[in-house]
CSV table of C-alpha atoms and ligand atoms in Angstrom, one decimal:
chain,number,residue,atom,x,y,z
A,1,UNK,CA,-9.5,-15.8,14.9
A,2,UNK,CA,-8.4,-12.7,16.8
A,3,UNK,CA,-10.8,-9.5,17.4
A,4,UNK,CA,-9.6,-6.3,16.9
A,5,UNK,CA,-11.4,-3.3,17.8
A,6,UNK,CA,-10.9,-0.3,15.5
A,7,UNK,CA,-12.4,2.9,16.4
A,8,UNK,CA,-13.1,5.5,13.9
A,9,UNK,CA,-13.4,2.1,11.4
A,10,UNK,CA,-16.2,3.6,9.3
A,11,UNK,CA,-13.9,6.5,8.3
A,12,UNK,CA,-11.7,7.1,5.2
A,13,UNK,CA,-8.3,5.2,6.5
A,14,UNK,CA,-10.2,3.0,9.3
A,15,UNK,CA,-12.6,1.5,6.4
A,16,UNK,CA,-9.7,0.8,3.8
A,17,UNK,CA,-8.0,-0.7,7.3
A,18,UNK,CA,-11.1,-2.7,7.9
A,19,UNK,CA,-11.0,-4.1,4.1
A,20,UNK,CA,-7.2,-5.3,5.0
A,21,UNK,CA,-8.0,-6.6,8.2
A,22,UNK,CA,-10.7,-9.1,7.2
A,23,UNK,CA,-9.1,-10.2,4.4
A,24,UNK,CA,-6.3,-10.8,6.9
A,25,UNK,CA,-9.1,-13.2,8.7
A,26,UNK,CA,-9.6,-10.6,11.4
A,27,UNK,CA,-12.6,-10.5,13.3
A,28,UNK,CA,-13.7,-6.9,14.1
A,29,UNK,CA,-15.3,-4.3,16.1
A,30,UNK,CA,-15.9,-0.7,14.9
A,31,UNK,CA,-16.6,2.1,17.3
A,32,UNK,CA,-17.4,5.0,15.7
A,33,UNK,CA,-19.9,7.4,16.3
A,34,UNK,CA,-20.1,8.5,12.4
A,35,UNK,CA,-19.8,12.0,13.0
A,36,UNK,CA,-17.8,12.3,10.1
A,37,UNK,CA,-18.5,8.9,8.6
A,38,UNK,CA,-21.4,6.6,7.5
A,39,UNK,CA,-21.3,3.1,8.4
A,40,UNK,CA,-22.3,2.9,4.5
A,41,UNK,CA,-18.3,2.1,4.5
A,42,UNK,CA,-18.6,-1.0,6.4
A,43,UNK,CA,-21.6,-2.2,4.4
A,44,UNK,CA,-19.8,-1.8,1.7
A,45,UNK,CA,-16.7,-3.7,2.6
A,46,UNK,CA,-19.2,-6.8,3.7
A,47,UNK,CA,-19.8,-6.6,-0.5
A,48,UNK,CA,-16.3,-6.9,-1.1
A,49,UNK,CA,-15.7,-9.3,1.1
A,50,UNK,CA,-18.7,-11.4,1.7
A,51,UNK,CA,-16.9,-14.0,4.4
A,52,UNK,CA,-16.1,-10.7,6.8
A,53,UNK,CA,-17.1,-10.5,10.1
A,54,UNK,CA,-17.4,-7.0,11.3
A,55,UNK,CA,-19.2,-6.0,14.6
A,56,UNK,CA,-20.7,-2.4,14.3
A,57,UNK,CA,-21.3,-0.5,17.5
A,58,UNK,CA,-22.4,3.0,16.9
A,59,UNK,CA,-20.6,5.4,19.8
A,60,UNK,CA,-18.3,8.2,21.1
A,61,UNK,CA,-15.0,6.4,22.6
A,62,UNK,CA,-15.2,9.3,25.3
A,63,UNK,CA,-18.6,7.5,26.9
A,64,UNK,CA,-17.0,5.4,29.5
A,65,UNK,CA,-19.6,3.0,29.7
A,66,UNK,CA,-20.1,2.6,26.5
A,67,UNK,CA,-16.8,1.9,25.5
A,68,UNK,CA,-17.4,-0.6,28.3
A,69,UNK,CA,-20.1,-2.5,27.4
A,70,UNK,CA,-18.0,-2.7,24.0
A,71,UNK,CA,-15.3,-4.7,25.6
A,72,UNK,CA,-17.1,-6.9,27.8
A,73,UNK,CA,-19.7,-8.1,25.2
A,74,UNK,CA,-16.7,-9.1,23.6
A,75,UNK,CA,-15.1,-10.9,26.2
A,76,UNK,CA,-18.4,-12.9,27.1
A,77,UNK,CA,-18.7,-13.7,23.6
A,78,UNK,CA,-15.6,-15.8,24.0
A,79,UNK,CA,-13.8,-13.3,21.4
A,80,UNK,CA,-11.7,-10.6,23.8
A,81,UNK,CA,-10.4,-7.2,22.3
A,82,UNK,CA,-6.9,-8.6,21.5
A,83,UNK,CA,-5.7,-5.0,20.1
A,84,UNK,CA,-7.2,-1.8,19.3
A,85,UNK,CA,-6.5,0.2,16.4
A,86,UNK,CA,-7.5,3.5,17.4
A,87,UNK,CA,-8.5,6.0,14.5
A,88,UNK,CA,-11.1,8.2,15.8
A,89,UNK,CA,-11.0,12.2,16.4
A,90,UNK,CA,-11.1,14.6,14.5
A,91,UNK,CA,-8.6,15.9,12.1
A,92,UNK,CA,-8.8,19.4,10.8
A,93,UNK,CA,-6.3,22.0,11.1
A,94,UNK,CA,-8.7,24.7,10.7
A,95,UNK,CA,-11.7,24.1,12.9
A,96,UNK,CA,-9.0,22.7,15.6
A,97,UNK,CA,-7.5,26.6,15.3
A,98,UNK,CA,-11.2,28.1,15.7
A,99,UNK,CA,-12.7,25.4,18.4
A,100,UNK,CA,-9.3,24.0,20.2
A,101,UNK,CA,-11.4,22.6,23.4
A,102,UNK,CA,-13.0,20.4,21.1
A,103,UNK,CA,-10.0,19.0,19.7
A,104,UNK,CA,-8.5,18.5,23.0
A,105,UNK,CA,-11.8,17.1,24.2
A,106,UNK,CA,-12.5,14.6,21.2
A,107,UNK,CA,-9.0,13.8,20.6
A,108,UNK,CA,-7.3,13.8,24.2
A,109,UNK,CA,-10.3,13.1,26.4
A,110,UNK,CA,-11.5,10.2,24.0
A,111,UNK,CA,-8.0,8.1,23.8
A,112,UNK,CA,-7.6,8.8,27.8
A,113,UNK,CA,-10.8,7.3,28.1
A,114,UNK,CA,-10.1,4.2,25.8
A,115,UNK,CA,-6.7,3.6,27.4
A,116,UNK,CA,-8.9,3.0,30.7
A,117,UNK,CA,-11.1,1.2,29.4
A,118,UNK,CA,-8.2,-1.1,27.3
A,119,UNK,CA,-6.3,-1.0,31.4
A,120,UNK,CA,-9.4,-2.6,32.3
A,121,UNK,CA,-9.3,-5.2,30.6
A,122,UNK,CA,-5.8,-6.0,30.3
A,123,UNK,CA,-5.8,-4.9,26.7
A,124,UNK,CA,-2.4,-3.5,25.9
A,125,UNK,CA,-1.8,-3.5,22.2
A,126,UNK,CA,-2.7,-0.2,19.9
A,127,UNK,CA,-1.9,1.4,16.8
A,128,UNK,CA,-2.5,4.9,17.3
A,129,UNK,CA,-3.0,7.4,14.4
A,130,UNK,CA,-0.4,10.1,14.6
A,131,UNK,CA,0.3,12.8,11.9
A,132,UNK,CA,3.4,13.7,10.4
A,133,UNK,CA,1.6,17.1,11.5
A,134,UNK,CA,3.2,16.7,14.8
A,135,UNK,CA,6.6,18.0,13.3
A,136,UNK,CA,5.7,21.3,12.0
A,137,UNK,CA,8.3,23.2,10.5
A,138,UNK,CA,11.4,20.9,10.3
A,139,UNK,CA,14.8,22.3,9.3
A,140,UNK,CA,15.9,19.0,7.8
A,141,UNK,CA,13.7,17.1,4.8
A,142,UNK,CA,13.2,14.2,4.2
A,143,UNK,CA,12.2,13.8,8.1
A,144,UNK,CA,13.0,11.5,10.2
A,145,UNK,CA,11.3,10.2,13.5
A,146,UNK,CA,14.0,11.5,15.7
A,147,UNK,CA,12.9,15.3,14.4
A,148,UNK,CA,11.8,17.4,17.3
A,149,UNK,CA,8.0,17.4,17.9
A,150,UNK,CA,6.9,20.7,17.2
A,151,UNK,CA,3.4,20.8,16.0
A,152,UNK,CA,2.2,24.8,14.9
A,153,UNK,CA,-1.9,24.1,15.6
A,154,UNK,CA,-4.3,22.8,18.2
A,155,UNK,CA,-4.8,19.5,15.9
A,156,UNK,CA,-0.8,18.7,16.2
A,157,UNK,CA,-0.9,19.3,19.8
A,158,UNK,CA,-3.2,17.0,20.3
A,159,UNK,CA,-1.6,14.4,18.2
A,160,UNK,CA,1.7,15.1,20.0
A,161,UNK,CA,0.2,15.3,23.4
A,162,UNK,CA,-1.8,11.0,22.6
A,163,UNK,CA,1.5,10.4,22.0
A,164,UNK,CA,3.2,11.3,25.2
A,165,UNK,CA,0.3,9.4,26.8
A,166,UNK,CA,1.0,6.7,25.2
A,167,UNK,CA,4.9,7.3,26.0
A,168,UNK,CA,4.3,7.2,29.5
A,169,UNK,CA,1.7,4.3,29.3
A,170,UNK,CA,4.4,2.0,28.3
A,171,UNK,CA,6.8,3.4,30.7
A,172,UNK,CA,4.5,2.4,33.4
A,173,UNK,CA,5.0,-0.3,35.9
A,174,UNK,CA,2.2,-2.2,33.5
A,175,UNK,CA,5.6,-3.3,31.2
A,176,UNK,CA,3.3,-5.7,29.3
A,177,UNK,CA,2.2,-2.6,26.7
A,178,UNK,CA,2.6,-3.1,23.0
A,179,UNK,CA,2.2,0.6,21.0
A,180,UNK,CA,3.0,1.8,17.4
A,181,UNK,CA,2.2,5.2,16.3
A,182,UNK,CA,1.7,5.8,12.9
A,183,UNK,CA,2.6,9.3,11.9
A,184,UNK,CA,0.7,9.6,8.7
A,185,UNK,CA,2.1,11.9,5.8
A,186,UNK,CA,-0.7,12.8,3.0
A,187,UNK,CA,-3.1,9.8,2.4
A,188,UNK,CA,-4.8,10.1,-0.8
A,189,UNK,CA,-6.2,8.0,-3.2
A,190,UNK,CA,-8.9,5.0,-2.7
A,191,UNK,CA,-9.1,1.2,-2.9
A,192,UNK,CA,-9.3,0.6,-6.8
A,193,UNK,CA,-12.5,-0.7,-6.8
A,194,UNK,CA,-13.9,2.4,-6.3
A,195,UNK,CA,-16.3,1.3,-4.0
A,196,UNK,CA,-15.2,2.5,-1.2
A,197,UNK,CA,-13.1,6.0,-0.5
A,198,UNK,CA,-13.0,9.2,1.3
A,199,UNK,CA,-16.7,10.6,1.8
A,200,UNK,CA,-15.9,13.5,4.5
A,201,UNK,CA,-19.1,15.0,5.7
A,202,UNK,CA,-18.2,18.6,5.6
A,203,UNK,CA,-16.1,20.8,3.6
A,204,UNK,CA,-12.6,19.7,2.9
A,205,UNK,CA,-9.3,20.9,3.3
A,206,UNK,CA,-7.3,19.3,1.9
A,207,UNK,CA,-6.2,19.2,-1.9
A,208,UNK,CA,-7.4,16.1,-3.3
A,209,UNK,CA,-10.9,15.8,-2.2
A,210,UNK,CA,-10.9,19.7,-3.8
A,211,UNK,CA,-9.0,19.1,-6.1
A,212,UNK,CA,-11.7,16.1,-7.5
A,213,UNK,CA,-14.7,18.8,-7.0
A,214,UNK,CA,-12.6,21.0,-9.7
A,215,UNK,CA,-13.1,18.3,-12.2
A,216,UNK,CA,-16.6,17.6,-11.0
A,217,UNK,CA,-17.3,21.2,-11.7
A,218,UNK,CA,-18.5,21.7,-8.1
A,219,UNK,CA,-15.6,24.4,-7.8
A,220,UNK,CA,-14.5,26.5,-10.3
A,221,UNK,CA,-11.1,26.2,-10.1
A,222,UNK,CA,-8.4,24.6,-7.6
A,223,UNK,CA,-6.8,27.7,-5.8
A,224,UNK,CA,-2.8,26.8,-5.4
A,225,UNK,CA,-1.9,28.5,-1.9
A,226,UNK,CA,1.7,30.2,-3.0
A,227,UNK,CA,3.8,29.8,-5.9
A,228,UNK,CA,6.7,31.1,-3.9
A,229,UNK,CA,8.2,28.5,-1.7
A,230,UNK,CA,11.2,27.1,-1.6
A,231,UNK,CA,10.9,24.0,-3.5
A,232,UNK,CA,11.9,23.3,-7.4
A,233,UNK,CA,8.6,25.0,-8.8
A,234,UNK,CA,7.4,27.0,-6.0
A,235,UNK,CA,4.5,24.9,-4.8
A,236,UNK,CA,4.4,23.0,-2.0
A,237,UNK,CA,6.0,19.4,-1.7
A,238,UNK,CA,4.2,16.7,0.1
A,239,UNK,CA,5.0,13.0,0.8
A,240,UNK,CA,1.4,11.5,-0.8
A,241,UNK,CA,0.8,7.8,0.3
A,242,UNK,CA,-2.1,5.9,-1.3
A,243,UNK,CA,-4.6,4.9,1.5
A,244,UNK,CA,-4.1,1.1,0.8
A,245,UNK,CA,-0.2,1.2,1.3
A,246,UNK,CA,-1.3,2.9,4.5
A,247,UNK,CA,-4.5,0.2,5.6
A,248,UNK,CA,-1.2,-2.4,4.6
A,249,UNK,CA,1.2,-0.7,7.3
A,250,UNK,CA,-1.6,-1.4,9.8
A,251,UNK,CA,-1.9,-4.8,9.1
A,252,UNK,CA,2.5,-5.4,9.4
A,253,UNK,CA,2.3,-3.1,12.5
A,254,UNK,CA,-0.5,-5.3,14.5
A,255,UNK,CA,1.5,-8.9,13.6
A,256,UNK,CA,4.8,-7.0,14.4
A,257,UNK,CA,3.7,-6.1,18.0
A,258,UNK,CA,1.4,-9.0,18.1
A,259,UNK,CA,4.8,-11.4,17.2
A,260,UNK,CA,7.4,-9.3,19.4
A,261,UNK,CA,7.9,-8.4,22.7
A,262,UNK,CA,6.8,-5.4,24.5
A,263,UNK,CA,7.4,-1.8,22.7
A,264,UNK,CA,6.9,1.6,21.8
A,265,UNK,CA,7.3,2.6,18.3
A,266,UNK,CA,7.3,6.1,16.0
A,267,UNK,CA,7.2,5.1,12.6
A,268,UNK,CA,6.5,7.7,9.8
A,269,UNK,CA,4.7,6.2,6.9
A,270,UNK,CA,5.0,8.2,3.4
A,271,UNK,CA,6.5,6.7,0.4
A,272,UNK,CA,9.9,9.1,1.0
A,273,UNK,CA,9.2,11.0,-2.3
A,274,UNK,CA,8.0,14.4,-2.4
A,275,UNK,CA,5.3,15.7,-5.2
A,276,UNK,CA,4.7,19.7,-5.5
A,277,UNK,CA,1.6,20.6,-6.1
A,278,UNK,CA,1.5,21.5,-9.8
A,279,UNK,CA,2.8,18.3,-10.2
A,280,UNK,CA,0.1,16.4,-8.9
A,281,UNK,CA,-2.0,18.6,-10.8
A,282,UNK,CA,-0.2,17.6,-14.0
A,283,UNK,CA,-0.4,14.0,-12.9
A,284,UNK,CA,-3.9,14.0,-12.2
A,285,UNK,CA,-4.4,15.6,-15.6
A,286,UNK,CA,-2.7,12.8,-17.3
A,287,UNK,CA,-3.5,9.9,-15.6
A,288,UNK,CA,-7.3,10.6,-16.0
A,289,UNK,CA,-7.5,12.6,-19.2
A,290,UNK,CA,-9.1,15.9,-17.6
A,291,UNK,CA,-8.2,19.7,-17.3
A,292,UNK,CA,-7.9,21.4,-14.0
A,293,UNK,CA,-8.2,24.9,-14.1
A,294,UNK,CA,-5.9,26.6,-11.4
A,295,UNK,CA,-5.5,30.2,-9.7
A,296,UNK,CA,-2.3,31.2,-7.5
A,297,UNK,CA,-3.3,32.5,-4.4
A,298,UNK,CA,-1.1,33.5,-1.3
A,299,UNK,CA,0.2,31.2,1.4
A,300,UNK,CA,-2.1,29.2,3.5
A,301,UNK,CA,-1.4,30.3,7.5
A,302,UNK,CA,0.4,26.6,8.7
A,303,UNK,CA,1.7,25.3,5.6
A,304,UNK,CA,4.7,25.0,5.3
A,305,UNK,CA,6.9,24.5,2.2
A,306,UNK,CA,8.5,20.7,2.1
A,307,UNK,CA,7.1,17.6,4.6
A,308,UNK,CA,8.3,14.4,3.1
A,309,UNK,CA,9.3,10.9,5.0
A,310,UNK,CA,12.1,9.4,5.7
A,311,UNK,CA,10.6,6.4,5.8
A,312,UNK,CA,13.6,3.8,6.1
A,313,UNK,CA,12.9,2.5,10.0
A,314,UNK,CA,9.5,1.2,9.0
A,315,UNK,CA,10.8,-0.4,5.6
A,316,UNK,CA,13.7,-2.3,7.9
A,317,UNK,CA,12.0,-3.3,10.9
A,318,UNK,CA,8.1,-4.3,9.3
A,319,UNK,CA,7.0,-6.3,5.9
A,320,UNK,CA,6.1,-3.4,4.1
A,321,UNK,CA,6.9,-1.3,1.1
A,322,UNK,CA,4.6,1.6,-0.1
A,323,UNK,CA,3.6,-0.5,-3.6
A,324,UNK,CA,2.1,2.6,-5.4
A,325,UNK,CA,2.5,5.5,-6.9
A,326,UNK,CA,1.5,9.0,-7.3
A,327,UNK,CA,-0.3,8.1,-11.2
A,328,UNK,CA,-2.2,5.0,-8.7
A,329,UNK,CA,-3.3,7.7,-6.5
A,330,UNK,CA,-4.7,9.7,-9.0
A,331,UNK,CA,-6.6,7.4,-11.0
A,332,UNK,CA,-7.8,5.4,-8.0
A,333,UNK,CA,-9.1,8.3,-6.1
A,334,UNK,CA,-10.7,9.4,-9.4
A,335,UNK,CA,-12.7,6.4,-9.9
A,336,UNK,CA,-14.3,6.9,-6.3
A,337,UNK,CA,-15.2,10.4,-6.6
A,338,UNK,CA,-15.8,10.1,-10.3
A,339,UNK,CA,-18.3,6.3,-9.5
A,340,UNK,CA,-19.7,8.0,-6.0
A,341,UNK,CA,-20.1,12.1,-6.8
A,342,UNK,CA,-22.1,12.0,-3.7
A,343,UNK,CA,-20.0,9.3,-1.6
A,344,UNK,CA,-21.8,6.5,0.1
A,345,UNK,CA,-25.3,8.3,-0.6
B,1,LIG,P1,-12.1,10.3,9.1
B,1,LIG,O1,-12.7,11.5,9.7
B,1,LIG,O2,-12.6,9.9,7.8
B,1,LIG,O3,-12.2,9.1,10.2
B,1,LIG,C1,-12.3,9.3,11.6
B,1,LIG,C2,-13.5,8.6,12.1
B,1,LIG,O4,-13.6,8.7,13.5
B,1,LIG,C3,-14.8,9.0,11.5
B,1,LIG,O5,-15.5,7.9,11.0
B,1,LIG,C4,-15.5,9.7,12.7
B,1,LIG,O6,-16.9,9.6,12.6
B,1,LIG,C5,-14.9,8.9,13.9
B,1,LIG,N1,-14.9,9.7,15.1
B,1,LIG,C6,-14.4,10.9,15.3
B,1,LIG,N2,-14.5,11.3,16.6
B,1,LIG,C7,-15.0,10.2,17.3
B,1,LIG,C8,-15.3,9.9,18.6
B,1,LIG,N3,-15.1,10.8,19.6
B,1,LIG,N4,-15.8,8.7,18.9
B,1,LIG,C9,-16.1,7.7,17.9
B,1,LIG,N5,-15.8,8.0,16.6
B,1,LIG,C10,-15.3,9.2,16.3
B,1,LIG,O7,-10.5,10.6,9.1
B,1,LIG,P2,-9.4,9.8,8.5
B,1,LIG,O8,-8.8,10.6,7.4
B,1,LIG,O9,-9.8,8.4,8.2
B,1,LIG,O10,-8.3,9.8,9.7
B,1,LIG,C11,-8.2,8.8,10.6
B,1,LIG,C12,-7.2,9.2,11.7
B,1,LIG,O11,-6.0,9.4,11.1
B,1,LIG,C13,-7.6,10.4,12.4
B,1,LIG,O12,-7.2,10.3,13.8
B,1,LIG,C14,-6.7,11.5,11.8
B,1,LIG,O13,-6.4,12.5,12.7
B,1,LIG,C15,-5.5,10.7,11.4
B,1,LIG,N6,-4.7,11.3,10.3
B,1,LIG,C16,-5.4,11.5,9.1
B,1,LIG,C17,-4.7,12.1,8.1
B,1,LIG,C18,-5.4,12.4,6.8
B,1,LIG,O14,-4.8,13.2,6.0
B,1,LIG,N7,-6.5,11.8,6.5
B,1,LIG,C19,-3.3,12.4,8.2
B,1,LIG,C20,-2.7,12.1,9.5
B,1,LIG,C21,-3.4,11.6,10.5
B,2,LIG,C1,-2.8,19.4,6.1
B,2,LIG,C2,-2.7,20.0,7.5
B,2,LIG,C3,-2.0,19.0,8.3
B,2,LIG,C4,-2.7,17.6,8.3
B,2,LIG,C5,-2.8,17.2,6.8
B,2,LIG,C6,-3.5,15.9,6.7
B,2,LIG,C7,-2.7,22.4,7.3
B,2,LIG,C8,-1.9,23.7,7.5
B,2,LIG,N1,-2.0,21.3,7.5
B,2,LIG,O1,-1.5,19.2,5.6
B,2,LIG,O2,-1.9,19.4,9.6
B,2,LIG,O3,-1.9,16.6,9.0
B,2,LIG,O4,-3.5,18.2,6.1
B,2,LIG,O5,-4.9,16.0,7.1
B,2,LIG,O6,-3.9,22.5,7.1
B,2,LIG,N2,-3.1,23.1,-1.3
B,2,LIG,C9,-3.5,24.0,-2.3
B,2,LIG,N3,-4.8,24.3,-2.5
B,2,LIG,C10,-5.8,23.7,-1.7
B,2,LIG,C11,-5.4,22.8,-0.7
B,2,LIG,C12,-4.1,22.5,-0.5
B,2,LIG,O7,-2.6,24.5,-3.0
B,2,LIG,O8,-7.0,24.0,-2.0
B,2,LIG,C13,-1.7,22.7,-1.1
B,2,LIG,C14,-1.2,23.1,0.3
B,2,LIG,O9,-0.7,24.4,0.3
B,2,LIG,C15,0.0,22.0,0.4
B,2,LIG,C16,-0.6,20.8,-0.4
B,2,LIG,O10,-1.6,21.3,-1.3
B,2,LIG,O11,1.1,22.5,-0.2
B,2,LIG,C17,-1.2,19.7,0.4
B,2,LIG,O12,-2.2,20.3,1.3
B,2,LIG,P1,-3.1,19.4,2.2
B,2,LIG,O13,-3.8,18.3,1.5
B,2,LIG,O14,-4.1,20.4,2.9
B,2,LIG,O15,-2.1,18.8,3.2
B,2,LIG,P2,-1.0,19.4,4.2
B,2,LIG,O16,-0.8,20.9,3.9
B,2,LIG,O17,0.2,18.6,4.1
C-alpha cells in the first residue's frame, strides 16, 4: 500500500482527491492547516469509505520542522511519503491583488519549503496544482499548453513562478524527479452524494458558490459581470470541469509518473467545451427546477472573455476522459449546497 501525502487534502479539490485516492487503496497523509478548510471533509470521506486510511496532521507546509516531523513519522512507520500531491495555498484573485506578499509567502515560500523537505528525503514525485490562470489573456482559444505564460494577477504569478521551480527542479543534477502540473480550468460541481463539496470559509468569488447562495436566497440576485464580450451571447465562456473528473486526473497522473520514467509534465485539465455564463444559468435552472434572478453589471477587472482547454495531450498520454457534464455539475453541486446550506457545520 503506497502513502501519499496530499497537502491542502481537507480542501474542496484535495477532499474529492482524497475520496479517489483511498478508494484507489491509497494510504494517506493530509497536511493542511485548515485555514480555509475543516477537516470535517476528511471525516466525512472516512463515512464514505469506511476501510480508508487517512493520516491527519494539522499544519502550515511553510514550518520546516513540521513538515519534517510529517515525513519522518512516516518513514519510521515503515510507510515512506512515496509522492506528494501538493494542493495547499491560497487561491483568490482578489485578496492576492490587495495582499500580494501573502500570496507569494503562502504559495511560493510554502512549496519551496516542501520541495526541501521532499529533497530530504529523496521524495521526488508531485502533482502540483496549477491554474489555467497562469495564461491570462490568450490570443488563441481553445488553449493549449504551449500558450505563453502570461498570468495578469499576483495569484497567477505565483502559480507561474511554482512552476518554474518545479522546471528547474527537474532540470537539476537530481534527474530522478517525477512532476505533473495540473493547470486547472473552472472546477465546479461536488461528489454526487452530496456529502461532501466546496465549503470555503470566506466570501466567494467565484460564480457557482454565488451563484447557489442566489437560490438559497442568501443573495438577492446573481450579478453577470458584462454582457458585452466577445463570445456568442456576450457573457463570458469558461471551460467548467466537475471536481470528480478532476480528483480522477489525479489519480491517472500519480500511476502515470509512478509507472514511467522521469518527467516533467503541463497538462491542462477542462473538458475542451466552453459554457457562457447565461448558459450555465439556464442550465442550472433546468437541471434543478429553480429561478435565478440576474442583473448585468460591467466587467470584472481580470476577466477576460473566453478561457477554455484544449485538452487533447492529457486525453492521449493518461487514462482519463472528463465523464461529466455541465447538467452533472449543476445538479451535483446543488445537492451539496442545497443538503449542507452551512457546509460541514
Ligand atoms: P481550497 O481553499 O478549498 O483548498 C486549499 C487547502 O489548502 C485548504 O484546505 C487550506 O486550508 C489549505 N492551505 C492553504 N494554505 C496552506 C498552508 N500554507 N499550509 C497548509 N495548508 C494550507 O481550494 P481548492 O479549490 O481545493 O484549490 C486547491 C488548489 O487548486 C489550490 O492550490 C488552488 O490554487 C488550485 N486551483 C483551484 C482552482 C479552483 O477554481 N478551485 C482553480 C485552479 C487552481
Ligand atoms: C477566476 C479567477 C481565476 C481563477 C479562477 C478559479 C478572476 C479574474 N479570475 O476565474 O484567476 O483561476 O477563478 O479560481 O477572478 N461571473 C459573474 N458573476 C459573478 C462571478 C463570476 O458573471 O458573481 C462570471 C465571470 O465574469 C466569468 C465566469 O462567471 O465570466 C466565471 O467566473 P469565476 O468563477 O470567477 O472564474 P474565472 O473568471 O474563470
Amino acid at each position: 500500500m503506497k502513502t501519499i501525502l496530499v497537502t491542502g487534502g481537507a480542501g474542496f479539490i484535495g477532499s474529492h482527491t482524497c475520496l479517489c485516492l483511498t478508494e484507489k487503496n491509497y494510504q494517506l497523509i493530509v497536511v493542511d492547516s485548515n485555514i480555509n478548510s475543516t477537516n470535517k471533509s476528511l471525516e466525512k470521506i472516512k463515512y464514505m469509505n469506511p476501510n480508508s486510511k487517512i493520516i491527519f496532521a494539522k499544519g502550515d507546509i511553510r514550518d520546516l520542522s513540521f513538515m519534517r516531523k510529517v515525513f519522518n513519522n512516516a518513514r519510521e512507520n515503515k510507510s515512506p511519503i512515496e509522492a506528494v500531491i501538493h494542493f495547499a495555498g491560497l487561491k483568490s484573485v482578489g485578496e492576492s491583488i490587495a495582499n500580494p506578499l501573502m500570496y507569494w509567502d503562502s504559495n511560493v515560500c510554502g512549496s519551496i519549503n516542501l520541495l526541501k523537505i521532499m529533497c530530504e528525503f529523496k521524495c521526488h514525485t508531485i502533482i502540483f496544482s496549477s491554474s489555467a490562470t497562469i495564461y491570462g489573456n490568450t490570443k488563441t482559444n481553445p488553449i493549449t499548453e504551449n500558450e505563453p505564460i502570461n498570468p495578469t494577477n499576483p495569484y497567477g504569478f505565483t502559480k507561474a513562478a511554482i512552476e518554474t521551480i518545479l522546471k528547474g527542479i527537474f532540470g537539476s543534477s537530481e534527474s530522478s524527479w517525477r512532476i505533473a502540473n495540473l493547470r486547472y480550468f473552472n472546477p465546479i460541481g461536488a461528489h454526487k452524494s452530496g456529502l461532501i463539496g466546496e465549503d470555503p470559509l470566506g466570501e466567494p468569488n467565484n460564480i457557482f458558490p454565488i451563484l447557489c447562495k442566489v437560490v438559497q436566497g442568501k443573495h438577492k440576485e446573481l450579478r453577470i459581470f458584462g454582457n458585452d464580450w466577445p463570445t456568442f451571447d456576450g457573457t463570458g465562456v469558461r471551460d467548467y470541469i466537475h471536481v470528480m473528473d478532476l480528483a480522477e486526473a489525479h489519480i491517472s497522473s500519480l500511476e502515470f509518473l509512478i509507472e514511467n520514467k522521469p518527467q516533467y509534465l503541463e497538462l491542462n485539465i477542462g473538458t475542451g467545451i466552453g459554457t457562457s455564463v447565461l448558459e450555465l444559468v439556464k442550465t442550472f435552472e433546468s437541471v434543478n427546477k429553480c429561478k435565478i434572478p440576474y442583473v448585468f453589471c460591467n466587467r470584472r477587472i481580470g476577466d477576460v472573455a473566453n478561457a477554455v482547454a484544449d485538452n487533447k495531450k492529457i486525453i492521449s498520454l493518461l487514462n482519463w476522459v472528463p465523464k461529466r457534464n455541465i447538467k452533472d455539475m449543476c445538479k451535483d453541486g446543488w445537492k451539496w449546497q442545497s443538503l449542507n446550506p452551512k457546509g460541514f457545520n
